[in-house]
Short mmCIF file of C-alpha atoms and ligand atoms in Angstrom, two decimals:
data_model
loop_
_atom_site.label_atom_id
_atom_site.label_comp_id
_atom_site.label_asym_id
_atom_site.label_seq_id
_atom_site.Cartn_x
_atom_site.Cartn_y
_atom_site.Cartn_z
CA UNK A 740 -96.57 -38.13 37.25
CA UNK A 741 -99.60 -37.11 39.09
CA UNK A 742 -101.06 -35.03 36.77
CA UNK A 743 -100.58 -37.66 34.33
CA UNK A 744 -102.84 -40.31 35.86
CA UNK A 745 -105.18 -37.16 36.95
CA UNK A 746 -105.48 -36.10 33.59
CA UNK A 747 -106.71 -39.90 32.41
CA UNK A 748 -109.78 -39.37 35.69
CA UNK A 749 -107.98 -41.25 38.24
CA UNK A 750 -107.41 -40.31 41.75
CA UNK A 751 -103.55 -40.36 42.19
CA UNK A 752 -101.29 -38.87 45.77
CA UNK A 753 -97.83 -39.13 47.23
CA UNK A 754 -98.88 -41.59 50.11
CA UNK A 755 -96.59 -42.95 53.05
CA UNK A 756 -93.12 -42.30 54.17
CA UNK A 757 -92.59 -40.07 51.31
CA UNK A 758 -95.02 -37.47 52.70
CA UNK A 759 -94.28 -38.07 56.49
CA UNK A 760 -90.85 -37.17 55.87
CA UNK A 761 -91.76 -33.96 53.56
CA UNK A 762 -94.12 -32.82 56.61
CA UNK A 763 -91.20 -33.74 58.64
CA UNK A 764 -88.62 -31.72 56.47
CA UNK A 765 -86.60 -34.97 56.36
CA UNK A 766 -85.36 -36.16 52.75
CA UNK A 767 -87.39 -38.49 51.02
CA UNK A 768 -85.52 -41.59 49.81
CA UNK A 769 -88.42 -43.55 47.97
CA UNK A 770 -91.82 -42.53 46.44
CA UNK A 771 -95.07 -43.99 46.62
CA UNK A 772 -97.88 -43.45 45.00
CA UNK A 773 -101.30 -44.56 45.33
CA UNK A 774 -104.23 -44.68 42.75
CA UNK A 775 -107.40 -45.27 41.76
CA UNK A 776 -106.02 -46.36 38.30
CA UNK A 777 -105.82 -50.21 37.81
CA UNK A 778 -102.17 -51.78 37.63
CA UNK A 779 -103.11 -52.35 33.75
CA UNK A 780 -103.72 -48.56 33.31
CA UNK A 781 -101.08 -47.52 35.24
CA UNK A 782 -98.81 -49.74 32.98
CA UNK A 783 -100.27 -48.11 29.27
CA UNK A 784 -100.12 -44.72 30.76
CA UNK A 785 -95.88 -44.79 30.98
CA UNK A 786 -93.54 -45.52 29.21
CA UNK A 787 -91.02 -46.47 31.29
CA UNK A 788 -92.72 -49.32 33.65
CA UNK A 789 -91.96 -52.22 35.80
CA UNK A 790 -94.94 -54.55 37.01
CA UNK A 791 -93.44 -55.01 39.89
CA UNK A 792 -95.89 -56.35 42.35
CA UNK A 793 -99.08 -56.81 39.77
CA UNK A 794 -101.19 -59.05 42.31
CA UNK A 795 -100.85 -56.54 44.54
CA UNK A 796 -101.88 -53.61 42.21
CA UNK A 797 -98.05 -52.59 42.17
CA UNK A 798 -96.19 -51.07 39.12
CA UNK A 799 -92.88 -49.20 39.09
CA UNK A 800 -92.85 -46.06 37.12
CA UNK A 801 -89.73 -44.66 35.73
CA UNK A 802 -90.05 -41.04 35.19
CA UNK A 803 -87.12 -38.16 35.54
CA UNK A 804 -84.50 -40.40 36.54
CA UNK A 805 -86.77 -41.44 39.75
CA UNK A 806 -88.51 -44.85 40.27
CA UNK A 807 -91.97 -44.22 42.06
CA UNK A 808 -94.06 -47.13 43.20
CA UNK A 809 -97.42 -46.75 41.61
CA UNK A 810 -99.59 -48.41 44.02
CA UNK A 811 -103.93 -48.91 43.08
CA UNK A 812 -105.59 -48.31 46.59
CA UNK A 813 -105.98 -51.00 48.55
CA UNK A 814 -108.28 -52.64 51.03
CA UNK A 815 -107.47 -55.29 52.98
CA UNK A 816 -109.49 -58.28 53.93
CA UNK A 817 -109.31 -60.27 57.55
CA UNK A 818 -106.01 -61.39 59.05
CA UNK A 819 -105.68 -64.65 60.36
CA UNK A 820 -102.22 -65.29 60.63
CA UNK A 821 -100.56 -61.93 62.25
CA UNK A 822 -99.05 -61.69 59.03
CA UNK A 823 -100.48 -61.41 55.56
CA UNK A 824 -104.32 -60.29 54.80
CA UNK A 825 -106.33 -63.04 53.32
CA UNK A 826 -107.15 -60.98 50.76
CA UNK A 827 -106.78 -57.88 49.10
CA UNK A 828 -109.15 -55.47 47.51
CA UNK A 829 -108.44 -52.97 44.95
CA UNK A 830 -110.33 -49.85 45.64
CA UNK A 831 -111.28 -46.61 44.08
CA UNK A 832 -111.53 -44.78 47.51
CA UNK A 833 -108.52 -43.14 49.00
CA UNK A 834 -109.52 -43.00 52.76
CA UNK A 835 -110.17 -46.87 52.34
CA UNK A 836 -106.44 -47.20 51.23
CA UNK A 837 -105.06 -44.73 54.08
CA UNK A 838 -107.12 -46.48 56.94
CA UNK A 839 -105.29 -49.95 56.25
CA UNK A 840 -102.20 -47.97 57.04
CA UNK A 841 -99.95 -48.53 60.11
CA UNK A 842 -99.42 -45.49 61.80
CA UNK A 843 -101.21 -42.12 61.63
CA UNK A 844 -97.71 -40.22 60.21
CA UNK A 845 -98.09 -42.89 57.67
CA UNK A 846 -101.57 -42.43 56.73
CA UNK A 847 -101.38 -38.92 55.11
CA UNK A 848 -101.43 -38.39 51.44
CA UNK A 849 -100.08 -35.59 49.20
CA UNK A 850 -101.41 -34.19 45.76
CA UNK A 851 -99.53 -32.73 43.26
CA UNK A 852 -99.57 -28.95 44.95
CA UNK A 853 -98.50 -30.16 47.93
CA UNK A 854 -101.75 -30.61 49.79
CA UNK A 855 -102.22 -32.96 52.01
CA UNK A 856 -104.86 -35.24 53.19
CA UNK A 857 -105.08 -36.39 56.95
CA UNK A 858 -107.47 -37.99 57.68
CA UNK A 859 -106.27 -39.34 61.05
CA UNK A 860 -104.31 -36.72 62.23
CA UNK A 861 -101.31 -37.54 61.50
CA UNK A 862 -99.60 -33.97 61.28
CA UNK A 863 -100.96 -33.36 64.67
CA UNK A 864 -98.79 -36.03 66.08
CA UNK A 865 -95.73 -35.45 63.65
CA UNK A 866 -96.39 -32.26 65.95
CA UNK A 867 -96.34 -33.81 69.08
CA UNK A 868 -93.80 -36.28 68.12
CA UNK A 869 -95.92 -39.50 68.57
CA UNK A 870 -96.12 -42.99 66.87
CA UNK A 871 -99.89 -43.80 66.74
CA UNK A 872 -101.49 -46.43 65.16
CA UNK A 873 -104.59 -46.18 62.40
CA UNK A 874 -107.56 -47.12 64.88
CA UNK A 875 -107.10 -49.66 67.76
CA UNK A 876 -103.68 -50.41 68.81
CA UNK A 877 -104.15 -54.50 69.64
CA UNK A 878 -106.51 -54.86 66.14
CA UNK A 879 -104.09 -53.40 64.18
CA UNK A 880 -101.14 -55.19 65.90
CA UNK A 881 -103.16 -58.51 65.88
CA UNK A 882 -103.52 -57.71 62.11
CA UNK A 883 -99.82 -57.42 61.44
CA UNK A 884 -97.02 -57.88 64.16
CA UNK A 885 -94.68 -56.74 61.98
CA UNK A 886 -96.27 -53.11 62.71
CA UNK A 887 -95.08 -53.31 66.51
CA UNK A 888 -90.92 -53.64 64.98
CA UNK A 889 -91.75 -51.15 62.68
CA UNK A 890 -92.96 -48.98 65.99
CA UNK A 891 -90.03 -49.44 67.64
CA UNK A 892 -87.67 -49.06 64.78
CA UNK A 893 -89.76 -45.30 63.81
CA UNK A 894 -89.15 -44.56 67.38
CA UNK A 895 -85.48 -44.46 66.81
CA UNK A 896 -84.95 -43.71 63.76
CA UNK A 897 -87.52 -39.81 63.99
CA UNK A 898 -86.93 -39.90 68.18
CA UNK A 899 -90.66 -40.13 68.65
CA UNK A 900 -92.39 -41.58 71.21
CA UNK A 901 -94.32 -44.12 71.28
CA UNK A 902 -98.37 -42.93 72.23
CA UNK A 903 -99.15 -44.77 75.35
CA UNK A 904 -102.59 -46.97 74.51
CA UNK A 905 -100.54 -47.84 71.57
CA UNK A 906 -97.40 -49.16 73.47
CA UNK A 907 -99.49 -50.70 75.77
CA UNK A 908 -100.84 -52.72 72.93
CA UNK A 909 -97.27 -53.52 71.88
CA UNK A 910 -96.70 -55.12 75.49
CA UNK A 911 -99.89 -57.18 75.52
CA UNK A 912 -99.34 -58.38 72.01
CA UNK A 913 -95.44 -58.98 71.24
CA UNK A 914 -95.76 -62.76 71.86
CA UNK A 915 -97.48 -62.46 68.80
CA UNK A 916 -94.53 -61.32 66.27
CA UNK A 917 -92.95 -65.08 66.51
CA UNK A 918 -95.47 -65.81 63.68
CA UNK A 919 -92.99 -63.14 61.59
CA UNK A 920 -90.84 -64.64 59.07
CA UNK A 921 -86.84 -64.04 60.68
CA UNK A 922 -86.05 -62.00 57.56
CA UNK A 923 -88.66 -59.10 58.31
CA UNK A 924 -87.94 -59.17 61.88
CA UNK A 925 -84.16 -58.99 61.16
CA UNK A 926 -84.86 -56.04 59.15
CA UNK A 927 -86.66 -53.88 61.48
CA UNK A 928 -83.74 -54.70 64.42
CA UNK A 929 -80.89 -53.88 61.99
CA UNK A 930 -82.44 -50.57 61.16
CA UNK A 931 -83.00 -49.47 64.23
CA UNK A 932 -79.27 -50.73 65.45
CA UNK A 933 -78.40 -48.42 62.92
CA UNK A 934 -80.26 -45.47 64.10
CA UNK A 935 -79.38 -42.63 66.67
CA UNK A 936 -80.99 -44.45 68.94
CA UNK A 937 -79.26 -48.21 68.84
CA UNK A 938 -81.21 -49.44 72.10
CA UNK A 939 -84.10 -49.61 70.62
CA UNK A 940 -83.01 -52.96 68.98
CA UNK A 941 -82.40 -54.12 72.86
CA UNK A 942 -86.20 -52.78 73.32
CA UNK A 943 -87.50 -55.22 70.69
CA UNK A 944 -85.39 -58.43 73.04
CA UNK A 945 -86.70 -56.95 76.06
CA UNK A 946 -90.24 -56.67 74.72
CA UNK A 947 -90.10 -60.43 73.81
CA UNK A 948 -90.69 -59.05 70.46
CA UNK A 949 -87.87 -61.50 68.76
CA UNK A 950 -88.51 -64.32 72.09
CA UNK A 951 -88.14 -66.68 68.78
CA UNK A 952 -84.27 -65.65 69.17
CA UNK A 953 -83.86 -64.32 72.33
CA UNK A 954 -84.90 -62.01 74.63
CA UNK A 955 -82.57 -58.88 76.92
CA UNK A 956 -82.97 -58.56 80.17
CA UNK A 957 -81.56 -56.00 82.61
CA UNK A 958 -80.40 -52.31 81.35
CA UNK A 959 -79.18 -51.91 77.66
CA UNK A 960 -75.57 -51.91 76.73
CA UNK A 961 -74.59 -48.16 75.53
CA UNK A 962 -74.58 -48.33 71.90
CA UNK A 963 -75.24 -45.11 70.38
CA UNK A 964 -71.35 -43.78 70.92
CA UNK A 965 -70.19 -46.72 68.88
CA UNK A 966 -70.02 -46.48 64.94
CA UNK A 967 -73.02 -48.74 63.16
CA UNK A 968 -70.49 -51.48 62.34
CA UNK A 969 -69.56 -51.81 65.92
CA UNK A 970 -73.20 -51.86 67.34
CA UNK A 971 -74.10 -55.22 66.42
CA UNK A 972 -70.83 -57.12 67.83
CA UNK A 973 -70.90 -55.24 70.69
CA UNK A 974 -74.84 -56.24 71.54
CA UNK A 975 -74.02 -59.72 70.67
CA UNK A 976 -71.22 -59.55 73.23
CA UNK A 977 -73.44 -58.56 75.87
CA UNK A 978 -76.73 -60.80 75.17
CA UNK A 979 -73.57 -63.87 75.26
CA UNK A 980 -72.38 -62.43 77.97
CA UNK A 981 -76.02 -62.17 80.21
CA UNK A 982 -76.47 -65.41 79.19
CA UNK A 983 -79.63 -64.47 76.82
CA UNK A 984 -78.18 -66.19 73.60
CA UNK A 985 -76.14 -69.54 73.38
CA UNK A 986 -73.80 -67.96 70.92
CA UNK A 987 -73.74 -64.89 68.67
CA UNK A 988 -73.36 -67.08 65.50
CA UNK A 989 -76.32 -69.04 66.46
CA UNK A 990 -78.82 -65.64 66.73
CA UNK A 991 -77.68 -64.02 63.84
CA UNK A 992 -77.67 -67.38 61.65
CA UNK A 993 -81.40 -67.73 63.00
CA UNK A 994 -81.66 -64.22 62.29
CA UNK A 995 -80.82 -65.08 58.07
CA UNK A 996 -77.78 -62.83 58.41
CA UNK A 997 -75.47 -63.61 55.65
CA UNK A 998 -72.90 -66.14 56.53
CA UNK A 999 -70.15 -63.70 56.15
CA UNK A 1000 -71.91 -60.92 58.40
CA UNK A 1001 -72.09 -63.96 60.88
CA UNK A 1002 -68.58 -64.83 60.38
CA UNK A 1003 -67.01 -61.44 61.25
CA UNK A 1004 -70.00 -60.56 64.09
CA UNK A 1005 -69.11 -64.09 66.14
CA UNK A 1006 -65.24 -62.86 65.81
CA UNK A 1007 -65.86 -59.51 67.00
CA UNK A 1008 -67.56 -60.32 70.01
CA UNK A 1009 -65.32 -63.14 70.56
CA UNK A 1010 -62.19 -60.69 70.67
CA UNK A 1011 -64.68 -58.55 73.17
CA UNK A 1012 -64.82 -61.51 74.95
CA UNK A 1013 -60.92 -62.56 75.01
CA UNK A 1014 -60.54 -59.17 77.05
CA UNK A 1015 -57.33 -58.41 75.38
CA UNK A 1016 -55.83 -56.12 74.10
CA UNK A 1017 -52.87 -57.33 72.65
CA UNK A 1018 -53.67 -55.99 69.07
CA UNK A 1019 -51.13 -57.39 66.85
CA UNK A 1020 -52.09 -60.86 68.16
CA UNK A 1021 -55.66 -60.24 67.62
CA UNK A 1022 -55.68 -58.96 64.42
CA UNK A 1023 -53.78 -62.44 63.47
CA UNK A 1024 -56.31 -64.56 65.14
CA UNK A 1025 -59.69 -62.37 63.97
CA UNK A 1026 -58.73 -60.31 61.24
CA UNK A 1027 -58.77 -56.63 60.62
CA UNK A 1028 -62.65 -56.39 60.42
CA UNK A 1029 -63.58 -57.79 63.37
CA UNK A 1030 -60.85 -56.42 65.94
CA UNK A 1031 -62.21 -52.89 64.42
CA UNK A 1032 -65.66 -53.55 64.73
CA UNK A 1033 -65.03 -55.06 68.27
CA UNK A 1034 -62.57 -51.58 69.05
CA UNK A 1035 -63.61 -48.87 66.58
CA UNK A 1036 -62.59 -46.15 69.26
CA UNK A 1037 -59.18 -47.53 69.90
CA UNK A 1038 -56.16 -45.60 68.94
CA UNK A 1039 -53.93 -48.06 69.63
CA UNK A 1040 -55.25 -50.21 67.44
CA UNK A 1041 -55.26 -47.85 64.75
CA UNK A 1042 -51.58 -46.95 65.53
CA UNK A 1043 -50.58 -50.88 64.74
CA UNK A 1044 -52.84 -50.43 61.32
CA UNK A 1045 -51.19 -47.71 60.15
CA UNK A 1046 -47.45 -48.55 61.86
CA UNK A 1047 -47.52 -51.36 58.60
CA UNK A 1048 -45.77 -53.48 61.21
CA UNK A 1049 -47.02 -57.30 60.37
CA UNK A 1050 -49.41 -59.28 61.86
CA UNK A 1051 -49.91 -61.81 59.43
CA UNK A 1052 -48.69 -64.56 57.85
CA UNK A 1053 -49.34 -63.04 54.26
CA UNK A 1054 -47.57 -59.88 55.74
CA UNK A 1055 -43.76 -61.89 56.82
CA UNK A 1056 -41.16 -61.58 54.81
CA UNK A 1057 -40.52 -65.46 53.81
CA UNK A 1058 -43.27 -67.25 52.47
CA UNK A 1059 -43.93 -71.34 52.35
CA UNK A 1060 -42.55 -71.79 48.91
CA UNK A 1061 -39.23 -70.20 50.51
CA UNK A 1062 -38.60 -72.51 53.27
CA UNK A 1063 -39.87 -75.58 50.96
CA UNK A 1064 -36.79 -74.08 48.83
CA UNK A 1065 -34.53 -73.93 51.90
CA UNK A 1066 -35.80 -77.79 52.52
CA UNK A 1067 -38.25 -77.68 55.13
CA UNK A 1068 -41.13 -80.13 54.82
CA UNK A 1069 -45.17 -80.48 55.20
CA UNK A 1070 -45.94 -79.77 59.03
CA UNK A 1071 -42.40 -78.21 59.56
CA UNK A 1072 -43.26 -75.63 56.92
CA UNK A 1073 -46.37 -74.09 58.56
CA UNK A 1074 -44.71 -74.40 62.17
CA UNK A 1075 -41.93 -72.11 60.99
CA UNK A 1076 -43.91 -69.60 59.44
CA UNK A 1077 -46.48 -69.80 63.02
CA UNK A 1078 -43.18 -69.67 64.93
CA UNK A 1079 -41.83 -66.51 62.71
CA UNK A 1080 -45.10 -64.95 62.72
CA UNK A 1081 -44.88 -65.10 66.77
CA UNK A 1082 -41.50 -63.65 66.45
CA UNK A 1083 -42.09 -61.03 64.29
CA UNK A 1084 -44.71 -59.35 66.52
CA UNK A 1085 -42.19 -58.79 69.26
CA UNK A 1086 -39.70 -57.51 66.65
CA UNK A 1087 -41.00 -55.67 63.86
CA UNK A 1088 -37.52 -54.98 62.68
CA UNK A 1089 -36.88 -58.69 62.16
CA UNK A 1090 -39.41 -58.83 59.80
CA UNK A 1091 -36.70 -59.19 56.92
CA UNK A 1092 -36.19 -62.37 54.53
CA UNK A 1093 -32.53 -63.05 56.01
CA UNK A 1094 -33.23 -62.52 59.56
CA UNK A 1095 -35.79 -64.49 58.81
CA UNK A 1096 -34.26 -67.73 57.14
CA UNK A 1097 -31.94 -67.34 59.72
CA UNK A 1098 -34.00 -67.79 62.87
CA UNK A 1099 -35.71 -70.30 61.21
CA UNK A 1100 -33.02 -72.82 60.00
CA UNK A 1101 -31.35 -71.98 63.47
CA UNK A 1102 -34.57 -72.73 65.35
CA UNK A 1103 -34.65 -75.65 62.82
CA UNK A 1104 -31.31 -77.09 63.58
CA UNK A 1105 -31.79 -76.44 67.69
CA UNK A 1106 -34.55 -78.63 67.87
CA UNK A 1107 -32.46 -81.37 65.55
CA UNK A 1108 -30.00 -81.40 68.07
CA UNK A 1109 -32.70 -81.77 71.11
CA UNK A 1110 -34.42 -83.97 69.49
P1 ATP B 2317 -89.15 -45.95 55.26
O1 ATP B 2317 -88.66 -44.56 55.44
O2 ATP B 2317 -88.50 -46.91 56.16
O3 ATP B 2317 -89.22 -46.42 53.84
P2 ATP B 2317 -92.00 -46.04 55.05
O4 ATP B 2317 -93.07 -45.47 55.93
O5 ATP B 2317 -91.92 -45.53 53.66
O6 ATP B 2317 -90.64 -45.85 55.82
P3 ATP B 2317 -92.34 -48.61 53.89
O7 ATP B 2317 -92.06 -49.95 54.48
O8 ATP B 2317 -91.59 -48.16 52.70
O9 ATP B 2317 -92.17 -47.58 55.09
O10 ATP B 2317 -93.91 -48.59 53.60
C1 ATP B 2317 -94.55 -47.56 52.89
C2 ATP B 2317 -95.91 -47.28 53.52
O11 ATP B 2317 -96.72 -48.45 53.46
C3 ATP B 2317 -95.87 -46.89 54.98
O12 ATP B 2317 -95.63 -45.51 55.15
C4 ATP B 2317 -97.26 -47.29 55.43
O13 ATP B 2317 -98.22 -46.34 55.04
C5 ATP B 2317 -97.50 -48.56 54.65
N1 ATP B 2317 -97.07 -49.77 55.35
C6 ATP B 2317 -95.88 -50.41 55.24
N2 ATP B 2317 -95.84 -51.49 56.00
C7 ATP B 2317 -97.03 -51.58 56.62
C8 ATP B 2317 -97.62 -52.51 57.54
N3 ATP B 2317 -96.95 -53.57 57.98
N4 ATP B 2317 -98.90 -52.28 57.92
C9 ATP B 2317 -99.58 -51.20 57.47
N5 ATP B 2317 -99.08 -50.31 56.63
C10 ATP B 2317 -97.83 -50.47 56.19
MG1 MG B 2318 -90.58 -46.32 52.18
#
C-alpha cells in the first residue's frame, strides 16, 4: 500500500493511533495513512476506493481485506470556534501534517519497514507513560476542546498519565468544551466508561468538561468492578442521587443517546434507586435488561433468571384472550391478569392454566358478592 504510492514519488506513512499502538505492542484496530499524494491520485492509484472524506483530502483504500484511510497531509489554518479549523491546507510536508496532531504518541509516523518518525518525542513518553500535547497545552486545547476528552479518555483507556503543564491546561480551559457538539463529547465519555479505568468519565463532570450536562462533585462512585453495561446506570444513579443531574433520562437524552439506551439506563438506575431487592417484582416493573444492568453481580437475581419461574405477564399461564373466553370484560380482563401475575410470584407452582382460571373466577365471583 505504501510502496504503492512510494513507487508513483509520493511521500506515504502509517500515521496516528495505528503506530502508537504498534510502539505500544497493543493491536491496531484501524489504519491511517497519510500522503503527499492528492485525494485524486490516491483514488487512480487503487482499485478498490472510497472517497470518503474528499474535502478533507480523505479516501478509503481497500486492499487485502483491510480498509486504510488514505489521508493527503494536512495543515490546518486558525481556529476560531474551539472546534473546526477555518481552513485546511493540503501539504506535501510530513512534519507539517504531524505537528497539527493532538498528542505527541499521536504524532509519530511509520514507513513501510517499520521506521518511525518522531518528531516530538513521542516514544519517549509512550516510555514514560505520558499524554502530552503537540506544542502548548492551552493553544492546542483553545484550538480544539475536543482534544482535552480525548486526554482524559487516552488516560484510561493506555493508564497513562496525564503530563502536568498539559493537565494544567485542561483545568484552565475545560469551560471551553461546551462549544463541542453533544455527540463528540458523548463519545469520548462512553469510551472511557468503557475502559479499565471507568472514573475517568466522572473526571470529565468533575473537570466541568461536560458543565453543558452536568458536572460531579465529591469522590467517584467505584465503577471499574462493574461490567461496561452496568457502568453507565450505576453513574447515573449516583450523579441523581448527589443531586448533579435532574434525571438520568434528561442527561443522556441531552447527551444524543439513543432513545432506547435512555429507556433502559433511566430504568436501571431507577431500580438502584427503589433499593429493593425483591427481584421477581422488579424484573416485572423494569424488565430483564435493566434489573441486570442495575445488579450484574447478583446471584440471586440470576437464580430467579434461570429458576424459569414467571415474572411476567407474557410468562402466566392464562392469557387475555382466555379470560375474554371465560367472560371477563375490558378493565376486568387486565386486573385479573395484574392480580394473577401478583399471585404467581408468591407461588410459582400456581403458575398453571387451571389453578389459574380458578383463582381468578373465584376472586371474580368474591368481589360480586362484596360488591
Ligand atoms: P483510537 O484508538 O481511538 O482510534 P486514534 O489515535 O486512532 O485512537 P482517531 O480519532 O482515530 O484516534 O484519530 C486518528 C489520529 O488523528 C490521531 O491519532 C491523531 O493523530 C489525529 N487526531 C484525531 N483527532 C484529533 C484532534 N481532535 N486534534 C488533533 N489531532 C487529532
Ligand atoms: Mg483511530
Amino acid at each position: 500500500m505504501l510502496n504503492k504510492l512510494r513507487g508513483a514519488g509520493y511521500g506515504a506513512y502509517f500515521v496516528g493511533g495505528c503506530v502508537r499502538d504498534t510502539v505500544l505492542g497493543r493491536r491496531v484496530h484501524d489504519w491511517d495513512a497519510a500522503t503527499s499524494a492528492p485525494p485524486e491520485v490516491v483514488l487512480g492509484l487503487f482499485k478498490r476506493t472510497a472517497p470518503t472524506g474528499l474535502r478533507h483530502g480523505t479516501v478509503t483504500v481497500l486492499v487485502s481485506g483491510r480498509a486504510v484511510e488514505v489521508t493527503t497531509y494536512r495543515a490546518e489554518g486558525a481556529y476560531s470556534d474551539h472546534r473546526r479549523p477555518d481552513s485546511v491546507e493540503f501539504t506535501g510536508d510530513l512534519a507539517l501534517d504531524l505537528s497539527r496532531r493532538d498528542f505527541t504518541m499521536n504524532a509519530m509516523a511509520m514507513g513501510p519497514e517499520g521506521d518511525i518518525t518522531d518528531p516530538f518525542g513521542g516514544r519517549e513518553d509512550i516510555a514514560r507513560r505520558l499524554i502530552r500535547c503537540v506544542g502548548d497545552g492551552e493553544r492546542r486545547f483553545s484550538e480544539d476542546a475536543l482534544r482535552m476528552l480525548r486526554a482524559l479518555r487516552f488516560s484510561a483507556q493506555l493508564g497513562f498519565a496525564i503530563e502536568p503543564g498539559t493537565y494544567a491546561a485542561i483545568e484552565r480551559l475545560a469551560p471551553t468544551a461546551s462549544a463541542l457538539s453533544a455527540e463528540r463529547v458523548r463519545d469520548e465519555f462512553l469510551k472511557a466508561l468503557a475502559s479499565p479505568r471507568p472514573e475517568a468519565a466522572n473526571g470529565m463532570l468533575a473537570l466541568g468538561l461536560m458543565a453543558r450536562f452536568a458536572r460531579a462533585e465529591g469522590p467517584p462512585p467505584a465503577l471499574s468492578s462493574l461490567p461496561a453495561y452496568a457502568r453507565l446506570a450505576r453513574l447515573c444513579f449516583e450523579l441523581e442521587r448527589r443531586g448533579s443531574i435532574a434525571s438520568t433520562a434528561e442527561f443522556l437524552t441531552a447527551l444524543r443517546l439513543p432513545r432506547a439506551a435512555v429507556r433502559e439506563c433511566s430504568a436501571a438506575a431507577a431500580v438502584l434507586s427503589s433499593g429493593s431487592r425483591d427481584y421477581k417484582r422488579l424484573l416485572r416493573d423494569y424488565g430483564e435488561r435493566a434489573v441486570l444492568a442495575a445488579h450484574p453481580r447478583s446471584r440471586a437475581l440470576r437464580r430467579v433468571l434461570r429458576s424459569g419461574e414467571c415474572f411476567s405477564l407474557s410468562g402466566l399461564a392464562v392469557s387475555g384472550d382466555k379470560l375474554r373466553a371465560l367472560g371477563l370484560k375490558g378493565r376486568e380482563v387486565g386486573e385479573a391478569l395484574d392480580a394473577a401475575l401478583e399471585h404467581v410470584i408468591d407461588f410459582p407452582e400456581d403458575n398453571r392454566a387451571d389453578i389459574l382460571c380458578d383463582f381468578i373466577i373465584g376472586k371474580r365471583d368474591k368481589n360480586g358478592k362484596d360488591a
